Amino acid sequence: MTNTARTDILNRLRKSRPTPKDASAETGATEPRLVHQAESDLHIELSKQLSLNRAQVVESTQLTLSSTLAELAREHAIRQLLVGTHPDFHPPCEHAMSSVDGTVLLYNKDYEAQCDNLFNEIDAGLTSVQAAVAETGTLVIIPSRDEPRMLSLAPPIHIAVVKSDCPVYANLKQLMHEPLWQKTEMPTNIIFVSSPSKTADIQQTLAYGAHGPRHFIVILLKD
Amino acid sequence: MTSVQPVYLFGTCLIDMYYPTAGLDAAALLELCGYQVEYPLAQTCCGQPAYNSGYTKESYDVAAHTVRLFSQQNYPLIVPSASCASMIKHEYPSLLARQSELSRLANSLAARTFELIDFIADLLPFDQLAKQKEQTVCLHASCSSQRAMPVADRWREVLSSIPGVSLLEPEDAAECCGFGGTFAVKSPVLSNTMTKDKAAKLLAGGPDCIASGDCGCLMSLGNHIKYLHGHDPCLHIASILANAFGVAHEE
Amino acid sequence: MKSEFDRRIALALADQELRKNFKGAMHFLRDKRLQAIGDPQIWENMRTEGARIRENVLNHLPELLEQLEANCQKNGIQVHWARDGDEANHIILSIAQKHQVRQVVKGKSMATEEIELNAFLAEAGIECLESDMGEYIVQLADEKPSHIIMPAIHKNKQQIHELFVNKLNAQGDPNDVDRLIGVGRSILRDKFRQADMGISGVNFAAADSGTLCLVENEGNGRMSTTAPPIHVAVMGLEKVIPSLNTLSTLLPLLTRSATGQAITTYINMISGPRKPGERDGPTEVHLVLLDNGRSAIHQDNDMQSTLACIRCGACMNHCPVYTRIGGHAYGSTYPGPIGQVITPQLKGLEQNAALVSACSLNGACGEACPVKIELPSLIRRLRERVAKTNPQNSLSERWLWSIWRWLNIHPRIYHWLTRCASWLHWIPVAGPKSWRKERDFPQLAANPLRHRMRIRKQQTKKAGPDD
């Protein structure tokens, strides 16, 4: 049945005459708003836009990361912090959580095996960030085996750590010109995150924490 | 005065039947600006009512009549309505495209079609105007004057150039007055609701008059306001200008 | 003669609370959009670019769909084609039955509203729960969305509070929106975990990478496409784009036009099911490509641009008619100007002739459209077809226009008649009774302009050469 449907639909679409106007190129003319900005400016803009989007932006360094995390854990009463299996952030997380009598949990089992935990026990999930867009205050997060999708979605707090070498683009257009987007083989999932989960579905009143994280904390690491 | 340039005046059907004074004032203003006004007596309607209602064939014949009439000379065609001007300028070329001779004439006419106020705004001798009586004028920028034939800023410009006039803008200035030609006939309840809302917003600032350059809107708003308050404060911008310059038609 | 639509219009106009809710909401959305679009010239360039991208898609639709299918399959996404709603519903049902699905959780999707999927699955004993807050509210109230972006826009917070008290026994402060959202959140978070299948719509599907792109603020779309073991995405076949590159134009156009945001909270790009070794995500992803009348629109050269729509809702937010009557009065899945154009094409012009009349052709929708669909022209073209073919269209109306035409090309008779009308004070264009109800009769001038211009000319001539 489906095959006939496919043939029928495609045949009908092929019968249409294309509109006479020329439409060859597919990308082009829009002016990027920020052109060739210095990297430091882009970081300032990113931080500003994220704050405007209601993210809590904290600056830190590789050395002070554990104390930053400890402070955040105290501020938000984080007792159980979920992290990916990539060891990069493990030492500072362990250090920070032990200083507040909390624990670090690893997302090292399949979702089905820990879904109760994920939805009900975990206070915060921590992820890395693969790229950022300054103009809109957007973080590009590519979930993987090491950092699964739910890490940034199910816990009520999402902590995203932007390393100092994380590429920051001026705008979407510049991001989309990067090789990742030209690749034919895509990661299973790519997420742009720009704010805490929110809704204005009740009388246009903005409310945070609709289904995903209520708090979106961005740690910008400097050298 | 041998170098007086002739222009065609297209009176439009609504001005012909309901607002002839606006038409006479338009003629007077054109003359004040140094033009000689030609008013071909065989003119009727631009065809827009049928066109907008989907009666394209009927509209085609009327448009063809209008195009032929105003193609006898190559004069600029001046229209005291943004809506009718837009019909001639923007719709005629595609409407009449299938017949090559008419298509040629329609394109030529479209190129020399102008909305009245837009055409004369820079030529009116505002510097010679003495201080006039103080009046507040609330502008209704018709939909055509904002979009298809964007002349609303010119309307604002001329009105605020009259000494003594203070110009008001209603809340939701960009919203339609609800007339919409045959929309008023086909969806009368919706049309009325929109007109009521618009009239209330136009009257909110207590203006001495409501001005526009489209008589469809003026008629719809005027009838409603007259029903409510017993008088019709709506005037065509041409009449306000003609009054200011002392060339208005005396009844 | 009065249509069902007319009756619903009258009901909506009489409902003061509804009118207040819509007026407030539309002003809010228009203002937010205006703030978000910023520099008008840059915005205009973006619209031009967006229109070009969408036009290009429509010109290459069959090739792009084949490419999308091939790349989705390469990514492990199972692709299905559905000629109509019934076929789509059966495809989804058979997927569900294969996996013994009892409970479905849904992300927001107008395509599934269009094919009435929820009701269909319910008949088969499968419960579909809407998880977008607005959709959840609407489903709880047993209603339909009144807006394609903000489904519960017709309700105010007091009404939603009452609904929650009645249906969920959730007491509390009616003005506390955070509390109301919290109620929905806690119920729905359980449902995401329990659901056997997630169903979503698709905002854009990139042909060259086989990627489904979902745009949202709440996170329910991510939940519905991540937590349940099966994900079924339903997409109108016009939503394909050549590549993710085009998103740098289309996304900002969509989010600014829809909710006045520079970007939404989440852009979720799905390029396949959970891969071996990955910890989460559905193990099966299905894409249902829905025709349901779209290929017919595509073949119709005059109307093809209907399919350029990216479903932002800006046309309804700017429509003076929608603002006054709201979405339900239209009686169709898609309300407002785009609905007035889509519905007659999908569901038949004859039954929906009244829809195309309810427009003053003011042009606000076309001006707001981020991909420059000339909605007023499309509405006018549909009127043309109504005039030509609709048998309901009264003979008297056709006669009137024939007479109108004849008079307007016979100026002597036309002018003789208008003069007679002036003398008799008989009004040819007075409008129907309901229009005249709150108006004074339009007064014909004592002498038409043509007559006075003739006299004026004679006087000028008499005045002699020195004038």
Coordinates of N, CA and C in Angstrom, one line a residue, chain A residues 1-2 4-6 8-31 33 53 85 107-112 114-120 135-138 143-145 148-156 172-173 176-177 181-214, chain C residues 24-25 28 37 42 45-46 49 52-53 55-56 59-62 65-66 69 74 80-83 87 131-134 137 149-153 156-158 160 177-178 180-181 185 188-189 192-193 208-209 211 217-220 222-223 225-227 237 242 244-249 251-252 256 261-275 277-282 291 295 298-299 301 304:
Chain A
M1 N 0.8 -1.2 0.0 CA 0.0 0.0 0.0 C 0.9 1.3 0.0
T2 N 1.9 1.2 0.9 CA 2.7 2.4 1.0 C 3.5 2.7 -0.2
T4 N 2.6 2.1 -3.3 CA 1.7 2.7 -4.3 C 1.5 4.2 -3.9
A5 N 1.4 4.4 -2.6 CA 1.2 5.8 -2.1 C 2.4 6.6 -2.6
R6 N 3.6 6.1 -2.4 CA 4.8 6.8 -2.7 C 4.8 7.1 -4.2
D8 N 2.3 7.2 -6.3 CA 1.2 8.1 -6.6 C 1.6 9.6 -6.3
I9 N 2.1 9.8 -5.1 CA 2.4 11.1 -4.6 C 3.5 11.7 -5.5
L10 N 4.6 11.0 -5.7 CA 5.7 11.5 -6.4 C 5.3 11.8 -7.9
N11 N 4.4 10.9 -8.4 CA 4.0 11.2 -9.8 C 3.2 12.5 -9.9
R12 N 2.3 12.7 -8.9 CA 1.5 13.9 -8.9 C 2.4 15.1 -8.8
L13 N 3.4 15.0 -7.9 CA 4.2 16.2 -7.7 C 5.1 16.5 -9.0
R14 N 5.4 15.4 -9.7 CA 6.2 15.6 -10.9 C 5.4 16.2 -12.0
K15 N 4.1 16.1 -11.9 CA 3.3 16.7 -13.0 C 3.2 18.2 -12.9
S16 N 3.4 18.7 -11.7 CA 3.3 20.2 -11.5 C 4.4 20.8 -12.4
R17 N 4.0 21.9 -13.0 CA 5.0 22.7 -13.6 C 5.6 23.6 -12.6
P18 N 6.9 23.8 -12.7 CA 7.6 24.7 -11.7 C 7.1 26.1 -11.9
T19 N 7.1 26.9 -10.9 CA 6.7 28.3 -11.1 C 7.8 28.9 -11.9
P20 N 7.4 29.8 -12.9 CA 8.3 30.3 -13.9 C 9.5 31.1 -13.3
K21 N 9.3 31.7 -12.1 CA 10.4 32.5 -11.6 C 11.7 31.7 -11.3
D22 N 12.8 32.3 -11.5 CA 14.1 31.5 -11.3 C 14.3 31.4 -9.8
A23 N 14.7 30.2 -9.4 CA 15.0 30.0 -8.0 C 16.2 29.1 -7.9
S24 N 17.3 29.5 -8.3 CA 18.5 28.6 -8.3 C 19.2 28.4 -7.0
A25 N 19.8 29.5 -6.5 CA 20.6 29.4 -5.3 C 19.7 29.1 -4.1
E26 N 20.3 28.6 -3.1 CA 19.4 28.3 -1.9 C 19.9 29.0 -0.6
T27 N 21.1 29.5 -0.6 CA 21.4 30.3 0.6 C 22.1 31.6 0.1
G28 N 22.2 32.6 0.9 CA 22.9 33.8 0.4 C 22.6 35.0 1.2
A29 N 21.8 35.8 0.6 CA 21.8 37.3 0.8 C 21.7 37.9 2.2
T30 N 21.2 37.2 3.2 CA 21.0 37.9 4.5 C 22.2 38.4 5.1
E31 N 22.1 39.6 5.6 CA 23.3 40.2 6.2 C 23.5 39.6 7.6
R33 N 24.4 39.9 11.4 CA 24.3 41.1 12.2 C 25.6 41.5 12.8
N53 N 18.3 35.7 28.3 CA 17.4 34.5 28.1 C 17.1 33.8 29.4
T85 N 29.9 10.0 31.0 CA 31.0 9.1 31.3 C 32.4 9.6 30.9
Y107 N 26.0 8.8 34.3 CA 25.0 8.3 33.3 C 25.7 7.2 32.6
N108 N 25.8 6.0 33.2 CA 26.5 4.9 32.5 C 25.7 3.7 32.3
K109 N 24.4 3.8 32.5 CA 23.4 2.7 32.2 C 22.5 3.2 31.2
D110 N 21.8 2.3 30.5 CA 20.7 2.7 29.6 C 19.6 3.4 30.3
Y111 N 19.0 4.3 29.6 CA 17.9 5.1 30.1 C 16.9 4.3 30.9
E112 N 16.5 3.2 30.3 CA 15.4 2.3 30.9 C 15.8 1.9 32.3
Q114 N 17.5 3.5 34.5 CA 17.7 4.5 35.5 C 16.7 5.7 35.3
C115 N 15.6 5.4 34.6 CA 14.7 6.5 34.3 C 14.0 7.0 35.6
D116 N 13.7 6.2 36.6 CA 13.1 6.7 37.8 C 14.0 7.7 38.5
N117 N 15.2 7.3 38.6 CA 16.3 8.1 39.1 C 16.4 9.5 38.4
L118 N 16.4 9.4 37.1 CA 16.6 10.5 36.3 C 15.5 11.6 36.5
F119 N 14.3 11.1 36.6 CA 13.2 12.0 36.7 C 12.9 12.5 38.1
N120 N 13.3 11.6 39.1 CA 12.8 12.0 40.5 C 13.9 12.2 41.5
E135 N 24.9 35.9 19.1 CA 23.8 36.8 18.8 C 22.5 36.4 19.5
T136 N 22.2 35.1 19.6 CA 21.0 34.6 20.2 C 21.2 34.0 21.6
G137 N 22.5 33.9 22.1 CA 22.8 33.3 23.3 C 22.4 31.8 23.3
T138 N 23.0 31.1 22.3 CA 22.6 29.7 22.1 C 23.8 28.8 22.3
P143 N 24.4 15.4 22.1 CA 24.4 14.3 23.0 C 25.2 13.1 22.3
S144 N 25.7 12.2 23.1 CA 26.5 11.1 22.6 C 26.4 10.0 23.6
R145 N 27.1 8.9 23.3 CA 27.2 7.8 24.2 C 27.7 8.3 25.6
P148 N 24.5 11.3 27.2 CA 23.2 11.1 26.6 C 22.2 12.2 26.6
R149 N 21.2 12.1 25.8 CA 20.2 13.2 25.6 C 19.6 13.7 26.9
M150 N 19.2 12.7 27.8 CA 18.4 13.1 28.9 C 19.2 13.9 30.0
L151 N 20.5 13.8 29.9 CA 21.4 14.5 30.8 C 21.0 16.0 30.9
S152 N 20.7 16.6 29.7 CA 20.4 18.0 29.7 C 18.9 18.3 29.7
L153 N 18.0 17.2 29.9 CA 16.6 17.4 29.8 C 15.8 17.0 31.1
A154 N 16.1 15.8 31.6 CA 15.2 15.4 32.7 C 15.4 16.0 34.0
P155 N 16.7 16.3 34.5 CA 16.9 16.9 35.8 C 16.4 18.3 35.8
P156 N 15.9 18.8 36.9 CA 15.4 20.2 37.0 C 16.4 21.3 36.8
L172 N 23.8 32.5 13.7 CA 23.4 31.2 13.2 C 24.1 30.9 11.8
K173 N 24.1 31.9 11.0 CA 24.6 31.8 9.7 C 26.0 31.3 9.7
M176 N 26.3 27.7 10.8 CA 25.8 26.7 9.8 C 26.8 26.6 8.7
H177 N 27.7 27.5 8.6 CA 28.7 27.3 7.5 C 29.9 26.4 8.0
W181 N 27.8 21.0 9.7 CA 26.5 21.1 9.0 C 26.6 20.7 7.5
Q182 N 27.8 20.6 7.0 CA 28.0 20.1 5.6 C 28.1 18.6 5.6
K183 N 28.4 18.0 6.7 CA 28.6 16.6 6.8 C 27.3 15.9 6.4
T184 N 27.5 14.7 5.7 CA 26.2 14.0 5.4 C 25.9 13.1 6.5
E185 N 26.9 12.7 7.3 CA 26.5 11.8 8.4 C 26.4 12.7 9.7
M186 N 25.2 12.7 10.2 CA 24.9 13.6 11.4 C 24.8 12.7 12.6
P187 N 25.2 13.4 13.8 CA 24.9 12.7 15.1 C 23.4 12.4 15.2
T188 N 23.1 11.4 16.0 CA 21.7 11.1 16.2 C 20.9 12.3 16.6
N189 N 21.5 13.1 17.5 CA 20.7 14.3 18.0 C 21.6 15.5 18.2
I190 N 21.1 16.6 17.8 CA 21.8 17.9 18.1 C 20.8 18.8 18.7
I191 N 21.2 19.5 19.8 CA 20.2 20.4 20.5 C 20.8 21.8 20.5
F192 N 20.0 22.8 20.1 CA 20.3 24.1 20.5 C 19.6 24.5 21.7
V193 N 20.3 25.0 22.8 CA 19.6 25.4 24.0 C 19.9 26.8 24.2
S194 N 18.8 27.6 24.5 CA 19.0 29.0 24.7 C 18.5 29.6 26.0
S195 N 17.7 28.7 26.7 CA 17.2 29.2 28.0 C 16.6 28.1 28.8
P196 N 16.2 28.3 30.0 CA 15.5 27.2 30.7 C 14.2 26.9 30.0
S197 N 13.7 25.7 30.2 CA 12.4 25.3 29.6 C 11.4 26.3 30.0
K198 N 10.5 26.7 29.0 CA 9.5 27.7 29.4 C 8.3 27.6 28.5
T199 N 7.2 28.3 29.0 CA 6.0 28.3 28.2 C 5.3 29.6 28.5
A200 N 4.5 30.1 27.5 CA 3.6 31.2 27.7 C 2.2 30.8 27.2
D201 N 1.9 29.5 27.4 CA 0.7 29.0 26.9 C -0.5 29.4 27.8
I202 N -0.3 29.8 29.0 CA -1.4 30.3 29.8 C -1.4 31.8 29.8
Q203 N -2.3 32.4 29.1 CA -2.6 33.8 29.0 C -1.3 34.6 28.8
Q204 N -0.4 34.1 27.9 CA 0.8 34.8 27.5 C 1.7 35.1 28.7
T205 N 1.5 34.4 29.8 CA 2.4 34.7 30.9 C 3.5 33.7 30.9
L206 N 4.7 34.3 30.9 CA 5.9 33.4 30.8 C 6.1 32.7 32.1
A207 N 6.2 31.3 32.0 CA 6.5 30.5 33.2 C 7.7 29.6 32.9
Y208 N 8.6 29.4 33.8 CA 9.8 28.6 33.5 C 9.6 27.2 34.1
G209 N 10.4 26.3 33.5 CA 10.3 24.9 34.0 C 9.0 24.2 33.5
A210 N 8.7 24.3 32.2 CA 7.5 23.7 31.7 C 7.6 22.2 31.8
H211 N 8.6 21.6 31.1 CA 8.7 20.2 31.2 C 10.2 19.8 31.4
G212 N 11.1 20.6 30.9 CA 12.5 20.4 31.1 C 13.0 21.2 32.3
P213 N 14.4 21.5 32.3 CA 15.0 22.2 33.4 C 14.4 23.6 33.7
R214 N 14.2 23.8 35.0 CA 13.7 25.1 35.5 C 14.9 26.1 35.5
Chain C
G24 N -6.3 40.8 23.7 CA -5.1 40.9 24.5 C -4.0 40.1 23.9
A25 N -4.3 38.9 23.5 CA -3.3 37.9 23.0 C -2.7 38.4 21.7
F28 N -0.4 41.4 22.2 CA 0.8 40.9 22.8 C 1.7 40.3 21.8
I37 N 11.7 41.8 15.3 CA 12.2 41.9 14.0 C 13.3 42.9 13.8
I42 N 16.9 44.7 7.3 CA 17.5 43.4 7.4 C 16.3 42.4 7.4
N45 N 15.2 41.8 3.9 CA 16.1 40.9 3.2 C 15.9 39.4 3.6
M46 N 15.7 39.2 4.9 CA 15.5 37.9 5.4 C 14.2 37.3 4.8
E49 N 14.8 36.3 1.3 CA 15.6 35.0 1.3 C 14.8 33.8 1.6
R52 N 12.6 32.8 -1.1 CA 13.3 32.2 -2.2 C 13.6 30.7 -1.9
I53 N 13.9 30.5 -0.6 CA 14.2 29.1 -0.2 C 13.0 28.3 -0.3
E55 N 10.3 28.8 -2.2 CA 9.9 28.7 -3.6 C 10.8 27.6 -4.3
N56 N 12.1 27.6 -3.9 CA 13.0 26.7 -4.4 C 12.6 25.2 -4.0
N59 N 9.7 24.1 -6.1 CA 10.1 23.8 -7.5 C 10.8 22.5 -7.6
H60 N 11.4 22.0 -6.5 CA 12.1 20.7 -6.5 C 11.5 19.7 -5.6
L61 N 10.3 19.8 -5.3 CA 9.7 19.0 -4.2 C 9.8 17.5 -4.4
P62 N 9.5 16.9 -5.6 CA 9.7 15.5 -5.7 C 11.1 15.0 -5.5
L65 N 12.1 15.2 -1.8 CA 11.4 14.2 -0.9 C 12.1 12.8 -1.1
E66 N 12.5 12.6 -2.3 CA 13.2 11.3 -2.6 C 14.6 11.3 -1.8
E69 N 14.0 10.9 1.8 CA 13.7 9.5 2.1 C 15.0 8.7 2.2
K74 N 19.0 5.9 5.3 CA 20.4 5.7 5.6 C 20.7 5.9 7.1
H80 N 7.5 6.5 5.7 CA 6.2 6.0 5.2 C 5.6 7.2 4.4
W81 N 4.8 6.8 3.3 CA 4.1 7.8 2.5 C 2.6 7.6 2.7
A82 N 1.9 8.7 2.9 CA 0.5 8.6 3.1 C -0.3 9.6 2.2
R83 N -1.1 9.0 1.3 CA -1.9 9.9 0.4 C -2.9 10.7 1.1
E87 N -4.9 7.0 5.4 CA -3.8 6.2 5.2 C -2.7 6.5 6.3
S131 N 1.1 16.8 25.1 CA 2.0 17.2 26.2 C 2.4 18.7 26.1
D132 N 2.2 19.3 25.0 CA 2.4 20.8 24.9 C 1.3 21.4 25.9
M133 N 1.8 22.3 26.7 CA 0.9 22.9 27.8 C -0.5 23.3 27.2
G134 N -0.4 24.1 26.1 CA -1.6 24.6 25.5 C -2.5 23.5 24.9
I137 N -4.1 21.6 27.8 CA -5.3 22.3 28.3 C -6.5 22.1 27.4
I149 N -0.1 28.1 16.9 CA 1.1 28.2 17.8 C 0.7 28.2 19.3
M150 N -0.4 28.9 19.6 CA -0.8 29.0 21.0 C -2.2 28.4 21.1
P151 N -2.3 27.1 21.3 CA -3.6 26.4 21.1 C -4.7 26.8 22.1
A152 N -4.3 27.3 23.3 CA -5.2 27.6 24.4 C -5.4 29.1 24.5
I153 N -5.1 29.8 23.5 CA -5.1 31.3 23.5 C -6.5 31.9 23.8
N156 N -8.5 32.4 29.4 CA -7.6 33.1 30.3 C -7.3 32.3 31.5
K157 N -6.4 32.8 32.4 CA -5.9 31.9 33.5 C -7.1 31.5 34.4
Q158 N -8.1 32.3 34.6 CA -9.2 31.9 35.5 C -9.9 30.7 34.9
I160 N -8.6 28.5 32.9 CA -7.8 27.3 33.0 C -7.7 26.8 34.4
V177 N 0.2 31.5 37.7 CA 0.4 30.8 36.4 C 1.5 29.7 36.7
D178 N 2.5 30.1 37.5 CA 3.6 29.1 37.8 C 3.0 27.9 38.4
L180 N -0.1 26.7 38.0 CA -0.9 26.0 37.0 C 0.0 25.2 36.1
I181 N 1.2 25.8 35.7 CA 2.1 25.1 34.8 C 2.7 23.9 35.6
R185 N 3.1 20.1 34.6 CA 4.4 19.6 34.6 C 4.5 18.2 35.3
L188 N 2.5 15.5 33.5 CA 3.1 15.1 32.2 C 4.4 14.4 32.3
R189 N 5.2 14.8 33.3 CA 6.5 14.2 33.5 C 6.4 12.7 33.7
F192 N 5.5 11.0 30.3 CA 6.6 10.8 29.3 C 7.3 9.5 29.6
R193 N 7.5 9.1 30.9 CA 8.2 7.9 31.3 C 7.3 6.7 31.0
D208 N 19.3 16.7 2.6 CA 20.7 16.2 2.4 C 21.3 15.5 3.6
S209 N 20.7 15.7 4.8 CA 21.3 14.9 5.9 C 20.3 14.0 6.5
T211 N 17.6 14.8 8.4 CA 17.4 15.3 9.8 C 16.1 16.0 10.0
N217 N 9.7 25.6 22.9 CA 10.1 26.2 24.1 C 10.1 25.4 25.4
E218 N 9.1 24.4 25.4 CA 8.8 23.8 26.6 C 9.7 22.6 27.0
G219 N 10.1 21.9 26.0 CA 10.9 20.7 26.2 C 10.0 19.4 26.1
N220 N 8.7 19.6 25.9 CA 7.9 18.4 25.8 C 8.1 17.7 24.4
R222 N 11.1 17.5 23.1 CA 12.3 16.7 23.3 C 11.9 15.4 24.1
M223 N 11.1 15.6 25.1 CA 10.7 14.5 25.9 C 10.0 13.4 25.1
T225 N 10.1 12.8 22.0 CA 11.0 12.2 21.0 C 12.2 11.5 21.6
T226 N 12.3 11.5 22.9 CA 13.5 10.9 23.6 C 13.1 9.8 24.5
A227 N 12.1 10.0 25.3 CA 11.8 9.0 26.4 C 11.1 7.8 25.9
L237 N 4.2 17.1 3.5 CA 5.3 16.8 2.7 C 6.0 18.1 2.2
P242 N 16.2 21.9 1.6 CA 17.3 21.2 1.0 C 18.4 20.8 2.0
L244 N 20.3 21.7 6.2 CA 20.2 22.5 7.5 C 20.7 23.9 7.4
N245 N 21.6 24.1 6.4 CA 22.0 25.5 6.1 C 20.9 26.5 6.1
T246 N 19.8 26.1 5.4 CA 18.8 27.1 5.2 C 18.1 27.5 6.5
L247 N 18.4 26.8 7.6 CA 17.8 27.1 8.9 C 18.3 28.4 9.4
S248 N 19.5 28.8 9.0 CA 20.0 30.1 9.5 C 19.1 31.3 9.0
T249 N 18.3 31.1 8.0 CA 17.3 32.0 7.5 C 15.9 31.7 8.1
L251 N 14.8 29.6 10.5 CA 14.5 29.6 12.0 C 14.2 31.0 12.5
P252 N 15.1 32.0 12.3 CA 14.8 33.3 12.8 C 13.5 33.9 12.3
R256 N 10.7 34.6 15.2 CA 10.3 36.0 15.3 C 8.9 36.2 15.0
Q261 N 10.4 35.8 19.3 CA 11.6 35.4 19.9 C 12.7 35.4 18.9
A262 N 14.0 35.8 19.3 CA 15.1 35.6 18.3 C 15.4 34.2 18.1
I263 N 15.2 33.4 19.1 CA 15.3 31.9 19.0 C 14.4 31.3 20.1
T264 N 14.0 30.0 19.9 CA 13.2 29.4 20.9 C 14.2 28.7 21.9
T265 N 13.6 28.2 23.0 CA 14.5 27.5 24.0 C 15.3 26.3 23.4
Y266 N 14.5 25.5 22.7 CA 15.2 24.3 22.1 C 14.9 24.2 20.6
I267 N 16.0 23.9 19.9 CA 15.9 23.4 18.5 C 16.4 22.0 18.6
N268 N 15.6 21.1 18.2 CA 15.9 19.6 18.4 C 16.1 19.0 17.0
M269 N 17.3 18.5 16.7 CA 17.5 18.0 15.4 C 17.8 16.5 15.5
I270 N 16.9 15.7 15.0 CA 17.0 14.3 15.1 C 17.4 13.6 13.8
S271 N 18.5 12.9 13.8 CA 19.0 12.2 12.6 C 19.0 10.7 12.7
G272 N 18.1 10.1 13.5 CA 18.1 8.7 13.6 C 17.7 8.2 15.0
P273 N 17.5 6.9 15.1 CA 17.2 6.2 16.4 C 18.5 6.1 17.2
R274 N 18.3 5.6 18.4 CA 19.4 5.3 19.3 C 20.4 4.4 18.6
K275 N 21.7 4.8 18.5 CA 22.7 3.9 17.9 C 23.2 2.9 18.9
G277 N 25.2 1.3 21.6 CA 26.1 2.0 22.6 C 25.6 3.2 23.2
E278 N 24.6 3.9 22.5 CA 24.0 5.1 23.0 C 23.1 4.7 24.1
R279 N 22.9 5.6 25.1 CA 22.2 5.3 26.3 C 20.7 5.6 26.3
D280 N 20.3 6.5 25.4 CA 18.9 6.9 25.4 C 18.4 7.3 24.0
G281 N 17.2 7.7 23.9 CA 16.6 7.9 22.6 C 15.8 6.7 22.2
P282 N 14.8 6.9 21.3 CA 14.0 5.8 20.8 C 14.8 4.8 20.0
D291 N 0.6 13.6 2.4 CA 0.1 14.4 1.3 C -1.2 15.1 1.6
S295 N -0.4 17.5 -2.8 CA 0.1 17.4 -4.2 C -0.9 18.0 -5.2
H298 N 0.0 21.5 -5.1 CA 1.2 21.7 -5.8 C 1.1 21.8 -7.3
Q299 N 0.1 21.0 -7.8 CA -0.2 21.0 -9.3 C -0.9 22.3 -9.7
N301 N -0.9 25.8 -10.3 CA 0.1 26.8 -10.3 C -0.3 28.1 -9.6
Q304 N 0.0 27.4 -5.7 CA 1.1 26.6 -5.2 C 1.8 27.2 -4.0

